Each structure stands twice: as structure tokens, then as C-alpha cells.
PDB file of C-alpha atoms in Angstrom:
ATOM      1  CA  UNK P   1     -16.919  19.741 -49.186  1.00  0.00           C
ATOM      2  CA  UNK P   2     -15.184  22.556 -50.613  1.00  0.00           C
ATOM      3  CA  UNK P   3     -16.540  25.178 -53.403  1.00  0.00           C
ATOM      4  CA  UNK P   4     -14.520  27.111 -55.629  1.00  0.00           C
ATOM      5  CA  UNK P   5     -14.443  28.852 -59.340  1.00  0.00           C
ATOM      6  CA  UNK P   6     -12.207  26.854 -61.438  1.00  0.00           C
ATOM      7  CA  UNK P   7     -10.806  27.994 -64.556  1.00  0.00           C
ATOM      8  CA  UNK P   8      -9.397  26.337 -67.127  1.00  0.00           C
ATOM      9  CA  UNK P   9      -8.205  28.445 -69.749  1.00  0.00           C
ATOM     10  CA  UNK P  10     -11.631  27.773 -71.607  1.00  0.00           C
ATOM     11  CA  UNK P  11     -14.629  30.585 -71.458  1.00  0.00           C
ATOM     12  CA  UNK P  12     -17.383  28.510 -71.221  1.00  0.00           C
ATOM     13  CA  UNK P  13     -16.239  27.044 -68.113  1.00  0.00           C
ATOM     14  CA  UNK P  14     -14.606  29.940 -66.711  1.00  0.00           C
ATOM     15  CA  UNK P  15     -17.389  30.618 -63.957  1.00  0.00           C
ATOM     16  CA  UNK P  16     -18.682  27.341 -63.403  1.00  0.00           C
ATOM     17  CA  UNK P  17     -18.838  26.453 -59.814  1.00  0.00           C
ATOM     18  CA  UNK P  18     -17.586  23.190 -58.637  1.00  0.00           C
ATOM     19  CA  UNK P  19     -17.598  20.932 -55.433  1.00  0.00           C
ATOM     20  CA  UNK P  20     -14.340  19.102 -54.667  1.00  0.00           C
ATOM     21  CA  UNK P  21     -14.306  16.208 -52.104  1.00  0.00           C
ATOM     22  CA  UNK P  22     -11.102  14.614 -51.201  1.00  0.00           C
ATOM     23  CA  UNK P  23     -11.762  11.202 -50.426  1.00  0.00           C
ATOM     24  CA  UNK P  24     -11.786   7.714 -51.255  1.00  0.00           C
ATOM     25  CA  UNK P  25     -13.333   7.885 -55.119  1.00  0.00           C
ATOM     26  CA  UNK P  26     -11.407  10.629 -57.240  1.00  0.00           C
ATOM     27  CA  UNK P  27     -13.819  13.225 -58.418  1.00  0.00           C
ATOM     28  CA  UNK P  28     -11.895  14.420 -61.588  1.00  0.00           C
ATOM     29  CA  UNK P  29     -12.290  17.133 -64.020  1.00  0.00           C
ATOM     30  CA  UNK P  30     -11.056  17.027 -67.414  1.00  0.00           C
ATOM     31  CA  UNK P  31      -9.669  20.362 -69.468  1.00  0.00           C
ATOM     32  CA  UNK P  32     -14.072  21.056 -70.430  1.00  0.00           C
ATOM     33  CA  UNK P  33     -14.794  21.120 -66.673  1.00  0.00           C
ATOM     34  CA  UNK P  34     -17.359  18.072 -67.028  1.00  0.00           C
ATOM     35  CA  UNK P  35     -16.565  15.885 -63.198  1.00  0.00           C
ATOM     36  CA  UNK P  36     -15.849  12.506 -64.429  1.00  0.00           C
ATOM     37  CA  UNK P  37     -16.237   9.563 -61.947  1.00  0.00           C
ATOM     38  CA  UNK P  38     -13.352   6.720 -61.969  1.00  0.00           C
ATOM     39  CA  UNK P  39     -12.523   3.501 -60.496  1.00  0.00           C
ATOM     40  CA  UNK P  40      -9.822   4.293 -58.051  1.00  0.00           C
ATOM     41  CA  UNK P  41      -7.484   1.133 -59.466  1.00  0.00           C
ATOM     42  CA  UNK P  42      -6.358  -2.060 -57.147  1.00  0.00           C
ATOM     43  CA  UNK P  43      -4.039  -1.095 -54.343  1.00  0.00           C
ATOM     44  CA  UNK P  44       0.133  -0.734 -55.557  1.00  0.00           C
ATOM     45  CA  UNK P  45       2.886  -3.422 -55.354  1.00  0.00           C
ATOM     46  CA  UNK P  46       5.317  -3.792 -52.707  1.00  0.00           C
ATOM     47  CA  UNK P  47       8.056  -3.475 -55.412  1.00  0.00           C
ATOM     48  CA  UNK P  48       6.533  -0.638 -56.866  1.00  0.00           C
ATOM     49  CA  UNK P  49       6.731   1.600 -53.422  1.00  0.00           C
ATOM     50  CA  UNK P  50      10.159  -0.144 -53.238  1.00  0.00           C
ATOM     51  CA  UNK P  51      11.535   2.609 -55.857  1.00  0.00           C
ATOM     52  CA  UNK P  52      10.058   5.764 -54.226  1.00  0.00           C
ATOM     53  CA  UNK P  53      12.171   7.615 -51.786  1.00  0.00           C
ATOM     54  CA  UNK P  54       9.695   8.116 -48.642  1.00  0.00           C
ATOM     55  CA  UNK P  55       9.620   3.915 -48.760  1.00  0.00           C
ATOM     56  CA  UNK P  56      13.172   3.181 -50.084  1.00  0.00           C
ATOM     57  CA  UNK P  57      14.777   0.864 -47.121  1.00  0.00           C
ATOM     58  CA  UNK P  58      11.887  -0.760 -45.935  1.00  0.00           C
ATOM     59  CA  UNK P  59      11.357  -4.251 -45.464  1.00  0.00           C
ATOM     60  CA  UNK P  60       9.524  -6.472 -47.926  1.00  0.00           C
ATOM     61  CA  UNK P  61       6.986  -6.638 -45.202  1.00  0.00           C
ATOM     62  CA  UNK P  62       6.760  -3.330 -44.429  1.00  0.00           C
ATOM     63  CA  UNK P  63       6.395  -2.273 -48.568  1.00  0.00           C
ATOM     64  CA  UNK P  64       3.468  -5.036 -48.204  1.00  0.00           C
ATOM     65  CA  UNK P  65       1.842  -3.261 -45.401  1.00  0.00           C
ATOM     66  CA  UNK P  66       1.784   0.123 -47.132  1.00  0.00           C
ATOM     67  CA  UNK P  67       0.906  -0.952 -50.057  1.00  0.00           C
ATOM     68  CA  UNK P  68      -2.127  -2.808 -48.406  1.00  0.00           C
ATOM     69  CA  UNK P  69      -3.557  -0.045 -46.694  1.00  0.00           C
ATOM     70  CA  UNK P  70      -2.915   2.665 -49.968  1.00  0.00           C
ATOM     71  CA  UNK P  71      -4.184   2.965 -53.583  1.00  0.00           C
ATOM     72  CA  UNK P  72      -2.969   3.239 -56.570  1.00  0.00           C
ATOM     73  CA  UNK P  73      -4.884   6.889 -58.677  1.00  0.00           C
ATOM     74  CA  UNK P  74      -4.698   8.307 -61.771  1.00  0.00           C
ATOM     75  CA  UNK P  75      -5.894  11.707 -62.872  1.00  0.00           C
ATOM     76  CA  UNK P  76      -5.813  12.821 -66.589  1.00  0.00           C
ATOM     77  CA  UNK P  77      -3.918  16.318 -67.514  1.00  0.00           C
ATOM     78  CA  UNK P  78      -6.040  19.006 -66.443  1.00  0.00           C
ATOM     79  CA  UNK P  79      -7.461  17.427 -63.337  1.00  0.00           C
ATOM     80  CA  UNK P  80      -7.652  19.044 -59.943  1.00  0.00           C
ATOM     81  CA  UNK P  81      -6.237  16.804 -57.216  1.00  0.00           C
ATOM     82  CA  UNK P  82      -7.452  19.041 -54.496  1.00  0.00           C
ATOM     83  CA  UNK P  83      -7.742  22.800 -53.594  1.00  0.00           C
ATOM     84  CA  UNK P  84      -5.709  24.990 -51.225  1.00  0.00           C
ATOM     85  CA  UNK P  85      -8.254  25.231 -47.786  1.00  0.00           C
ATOM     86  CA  UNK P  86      -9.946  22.340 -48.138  1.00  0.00           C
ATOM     87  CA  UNK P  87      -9.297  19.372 -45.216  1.00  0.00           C
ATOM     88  CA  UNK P  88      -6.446  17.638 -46.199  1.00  0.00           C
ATOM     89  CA  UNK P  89      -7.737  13.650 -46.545  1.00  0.00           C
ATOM     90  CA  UNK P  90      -4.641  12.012 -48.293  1.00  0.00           C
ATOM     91  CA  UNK P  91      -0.950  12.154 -48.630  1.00  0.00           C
ATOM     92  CA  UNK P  92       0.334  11.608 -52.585  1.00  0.00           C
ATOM     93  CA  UNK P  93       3.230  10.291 -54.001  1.00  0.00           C
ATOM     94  CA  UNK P  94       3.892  10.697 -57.896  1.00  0.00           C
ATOM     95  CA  UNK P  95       4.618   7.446 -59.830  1.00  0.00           C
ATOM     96  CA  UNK P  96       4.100   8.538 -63.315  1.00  0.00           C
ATOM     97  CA  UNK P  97       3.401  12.137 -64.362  1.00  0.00           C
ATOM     98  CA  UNK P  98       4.217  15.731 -63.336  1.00  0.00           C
ATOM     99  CA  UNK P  99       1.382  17.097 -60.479  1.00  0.00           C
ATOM    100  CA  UNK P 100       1.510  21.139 -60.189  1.00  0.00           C
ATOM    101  CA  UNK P 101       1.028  22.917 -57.105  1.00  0.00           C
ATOM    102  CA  UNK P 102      -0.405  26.921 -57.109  1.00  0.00           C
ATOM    103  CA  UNK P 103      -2.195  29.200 -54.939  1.00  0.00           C
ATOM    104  CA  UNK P 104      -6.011  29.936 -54.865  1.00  0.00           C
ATOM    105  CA  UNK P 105      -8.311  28.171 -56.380  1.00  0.00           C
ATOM    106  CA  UNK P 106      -7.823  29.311 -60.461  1.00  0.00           C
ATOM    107  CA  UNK P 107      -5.025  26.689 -62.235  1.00  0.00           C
ATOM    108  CA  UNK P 108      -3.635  29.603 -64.032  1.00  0.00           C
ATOM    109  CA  UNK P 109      -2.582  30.872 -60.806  1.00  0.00           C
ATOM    110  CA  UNK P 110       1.633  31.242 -60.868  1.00  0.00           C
ATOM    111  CA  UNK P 111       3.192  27.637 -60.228  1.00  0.00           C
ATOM    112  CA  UNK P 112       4.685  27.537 -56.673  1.00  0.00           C
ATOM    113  CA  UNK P 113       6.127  23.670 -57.446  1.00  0.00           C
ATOM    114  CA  UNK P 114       6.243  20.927 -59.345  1.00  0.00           C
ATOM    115  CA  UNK P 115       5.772  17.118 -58.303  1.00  0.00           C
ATOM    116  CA  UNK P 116       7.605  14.270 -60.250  1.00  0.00           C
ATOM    117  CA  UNK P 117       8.459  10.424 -60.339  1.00  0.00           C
ATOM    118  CA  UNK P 118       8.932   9.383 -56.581  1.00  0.00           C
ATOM    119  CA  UNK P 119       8.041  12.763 -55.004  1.00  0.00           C
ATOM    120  CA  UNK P 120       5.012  13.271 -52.909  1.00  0.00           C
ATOM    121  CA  UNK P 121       2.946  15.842 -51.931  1.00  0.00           C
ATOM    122  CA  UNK P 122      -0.226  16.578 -49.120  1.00  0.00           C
ATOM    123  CA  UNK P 123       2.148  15.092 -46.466  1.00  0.00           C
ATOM    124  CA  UNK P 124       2.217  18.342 -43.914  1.00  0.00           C
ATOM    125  CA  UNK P 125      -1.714  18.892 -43.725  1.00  0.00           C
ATOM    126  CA  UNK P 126      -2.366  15.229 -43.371  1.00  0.00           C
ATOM    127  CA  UNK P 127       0.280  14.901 -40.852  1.00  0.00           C
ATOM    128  CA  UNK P 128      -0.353  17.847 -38.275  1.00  0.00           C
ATOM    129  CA  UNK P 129      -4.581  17.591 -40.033  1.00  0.00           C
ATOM    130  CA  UNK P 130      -4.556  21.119 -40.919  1.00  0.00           C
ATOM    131  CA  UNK P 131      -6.355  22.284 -43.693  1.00  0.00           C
ATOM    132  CA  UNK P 132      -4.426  22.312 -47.596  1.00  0.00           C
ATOM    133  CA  UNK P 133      -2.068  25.599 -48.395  1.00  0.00           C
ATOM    134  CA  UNK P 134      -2.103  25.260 -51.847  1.00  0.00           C
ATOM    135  CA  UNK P 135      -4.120  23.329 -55.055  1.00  0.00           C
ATOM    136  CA  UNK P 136      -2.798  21.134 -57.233  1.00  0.00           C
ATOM    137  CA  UNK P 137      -3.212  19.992 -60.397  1.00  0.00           C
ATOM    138  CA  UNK P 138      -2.132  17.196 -63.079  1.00  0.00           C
ATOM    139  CA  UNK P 139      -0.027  19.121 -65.475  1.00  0.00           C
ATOM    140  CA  UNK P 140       0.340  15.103 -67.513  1.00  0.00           C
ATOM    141  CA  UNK P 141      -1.348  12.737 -66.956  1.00  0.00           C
ATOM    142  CA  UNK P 142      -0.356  11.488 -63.433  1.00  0.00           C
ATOM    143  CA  UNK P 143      -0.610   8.118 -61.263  1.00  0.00           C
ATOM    144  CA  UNK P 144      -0.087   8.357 -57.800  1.00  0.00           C
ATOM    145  CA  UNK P 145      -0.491   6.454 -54.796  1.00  0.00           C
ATOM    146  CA  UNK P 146      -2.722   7.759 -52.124  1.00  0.00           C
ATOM    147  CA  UNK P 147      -2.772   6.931 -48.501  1.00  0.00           C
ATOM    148  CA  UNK P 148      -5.546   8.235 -46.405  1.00  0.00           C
ATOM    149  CA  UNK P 149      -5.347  10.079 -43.305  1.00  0.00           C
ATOM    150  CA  UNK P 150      -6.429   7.783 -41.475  1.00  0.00           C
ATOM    151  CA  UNK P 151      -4.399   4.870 -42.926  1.00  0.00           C
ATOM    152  CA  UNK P 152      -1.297   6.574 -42.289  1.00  0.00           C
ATOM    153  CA  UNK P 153      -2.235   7.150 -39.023  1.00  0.00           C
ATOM    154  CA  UNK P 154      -2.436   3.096 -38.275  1.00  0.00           C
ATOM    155  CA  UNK P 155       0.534   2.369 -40.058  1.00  0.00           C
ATOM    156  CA  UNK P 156       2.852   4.583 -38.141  1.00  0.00           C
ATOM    157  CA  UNK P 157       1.325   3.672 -34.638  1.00  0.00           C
ATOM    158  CA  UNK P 158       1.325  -0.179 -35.597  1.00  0.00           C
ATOM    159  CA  UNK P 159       5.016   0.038 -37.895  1.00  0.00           C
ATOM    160  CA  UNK P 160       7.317   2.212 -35.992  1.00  0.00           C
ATOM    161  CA  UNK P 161      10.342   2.065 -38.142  1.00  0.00           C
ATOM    162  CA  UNK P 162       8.004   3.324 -40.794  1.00  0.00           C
ATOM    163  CA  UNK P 163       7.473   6.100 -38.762  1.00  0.00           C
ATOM    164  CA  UNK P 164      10.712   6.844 -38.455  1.00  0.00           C
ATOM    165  CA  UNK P 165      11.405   6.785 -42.212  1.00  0.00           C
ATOM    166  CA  UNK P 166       8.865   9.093 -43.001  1.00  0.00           C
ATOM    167  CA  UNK P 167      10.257  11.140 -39.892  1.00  0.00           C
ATOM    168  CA  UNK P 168      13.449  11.030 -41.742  1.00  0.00           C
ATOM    169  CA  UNK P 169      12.190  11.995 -44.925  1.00  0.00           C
ATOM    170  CA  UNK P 170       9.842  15.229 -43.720  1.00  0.00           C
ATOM    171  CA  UNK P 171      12.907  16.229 -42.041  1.00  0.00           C
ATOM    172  CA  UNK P 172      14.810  16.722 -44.524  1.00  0.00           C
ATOM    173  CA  UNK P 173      12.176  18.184 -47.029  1.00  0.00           C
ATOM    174  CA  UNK P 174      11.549  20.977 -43.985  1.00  0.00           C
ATOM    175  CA  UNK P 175      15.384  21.347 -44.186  1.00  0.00           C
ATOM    176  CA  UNK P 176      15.052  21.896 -47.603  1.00  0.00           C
ATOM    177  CA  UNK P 177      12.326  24.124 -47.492  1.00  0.00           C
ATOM    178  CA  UNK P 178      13.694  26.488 -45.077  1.00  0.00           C
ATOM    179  CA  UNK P 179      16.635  26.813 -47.351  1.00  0.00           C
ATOM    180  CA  UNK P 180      14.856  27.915 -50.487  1.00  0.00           C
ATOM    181  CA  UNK P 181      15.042  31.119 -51.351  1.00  0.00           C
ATOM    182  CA  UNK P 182      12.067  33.730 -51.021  1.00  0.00           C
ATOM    183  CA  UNK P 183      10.529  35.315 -53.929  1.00  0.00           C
TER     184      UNK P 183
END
């Protein structure tokens, strides 16, 4: 579990300490800092992974097989998805929405990046189990699909083309990374 000092723009919620657990219910917090419990909604079509860009190219079966070991989450604007050092528990990718990532634990930190429709996020940390290098946050409301850790895990060991999509895919976002330049 993983304690910080959120603010949200708002003074009477400014200092208010918080507990974030990633995991498999969403703990959400909306703009007044008030956690609000949800129903983490049924698990995502085949077609719908069909259209994101880590999945595009897989098999029918294959889409069936991620979708059946991910879920489909939705966080309203305002809503931390996690916090930079906590243990990273999920990988996300963005369906509907725009997630923003800064550093430290305050959302009016400086944006580092922006998440849309088909990107995904939380994918190094879950991948090499480190621990998360920056927050994010739903900038609009935002549905993603989440895949634990430990889903993942059994889905590349038991689907190896998988693997080597998402191989494919983290290669060239490192690429990419590497030639951004530094601020």
C-alpha cells in the first residue's frame, strides 16, 4: 500500500492523506478527494482489443485469450490510476479517454505524457516488476483495459506469438523513447 498527499486543485483536500492500492477493485478518487468504490466492469471483447495496436494481428483466439484473462476499467476525470513508487500491479491500455502521466505524487505536477485511444501505459514496471516512475491520472473520463501482472505473465509463457507481439511493440516504444528529445 502506498501513502501520499494528493492535491487536487481544491483547499480542503489539499493535505488529506490517502492510501492507493493497485489491484483488482479500482480505488478511485473523484475531483473532492472522497475514494469511491466501483465495480470493475465484465472482462473486454475480442473485437474490441482487435483495434488497439499492442493486439492488432492476433488471432481471433488469441484476442479471446487476452481478453479472458483482462478487464475492462473506468475511472472518472480526476481519478488517480496509480502513483509513481508504488509496485506496479497492472499494465493499461486506453480505450476511451485521455490518462496523464506526471512526477511525484501532487496532479498539478508538470505533465511528462499523455495516454490516448489504443495507447497503453504501466507496461515497463509490470514487465521487468520494478516499482512505478511516474503517477497518472484521468485527465477525461477514461476506460481502459487492465491486465494484471500476473495474467500477463501466463499469457506470454502459455501464447508465445503474443509474446512476441508485445516484444515487438515495447521495442519500438524504447526506440521511440530513446529518440525523444531531453528537456
Amino acid at each position: 500500500m502506498l501513502r501520499g498527499v494528493l492535491s487536487h486543485g481544491d483547499p480542503r483536500v489539499a493535505s488529506r492523506r490517502v492510501s492507493i492500492r493497485e489491484g483488482a477493485t479500482p480505488l478511485m478518487y473523484s475531483t473532492a478527494g472522497r475514494p469511491n468504490r466501483r465495480r470493475p466492469l465484465p472482462s473486454p471483447s475480442a473485437a474490441l482489443l482487435a483495434d488497439v495496436p499492442l493486439f492488432a494481428g492476433l488471432s481471433k483466439r488469441q484476442l479471446r485469450r487476452v481478453a479472458g484473462a483482462s478487464e475492462e476499467v473506468r475511472y472518472s476525470a480526476g481519478t488517480i490510476v496509480f502513483l509513481q513508487d508504488a509496485a506496479a500491479a497492472n499494465l493499461y491500455v486506453v480505450i476511451e479517454g485521455t490518462a496523464r502521466v506526471f512526477r511525484g505524487f501532487t496532479p498539478s505536477a508538470r505533465t511528462v505524457r499523455r495516454f490516448g485511444p489504443g495507447e497503453f501505459f504501466g507496461d515497463l514496471a509490470v514487465l521487468s516488476g520494478g516499482r512505478r516512475t511516474a503517477s497518472v491520472i484521468a485527465e477525461t473520463p477514461l476506460t481502459c483495459i487492465r491486465l494484471s501482472r500476473s495474467a500477463l505473465d501466463r499469457l506470454l509463457r502459455k501464447e508465445p506469438d503474443i509474446a512476441v507481439r508485445v516484444i515487438h511493440v515495447l521495442a519500438a516504444r524504447m526506440s521511440e523513447l530513446v529518440r525523444e528529445p531531453v528537456h
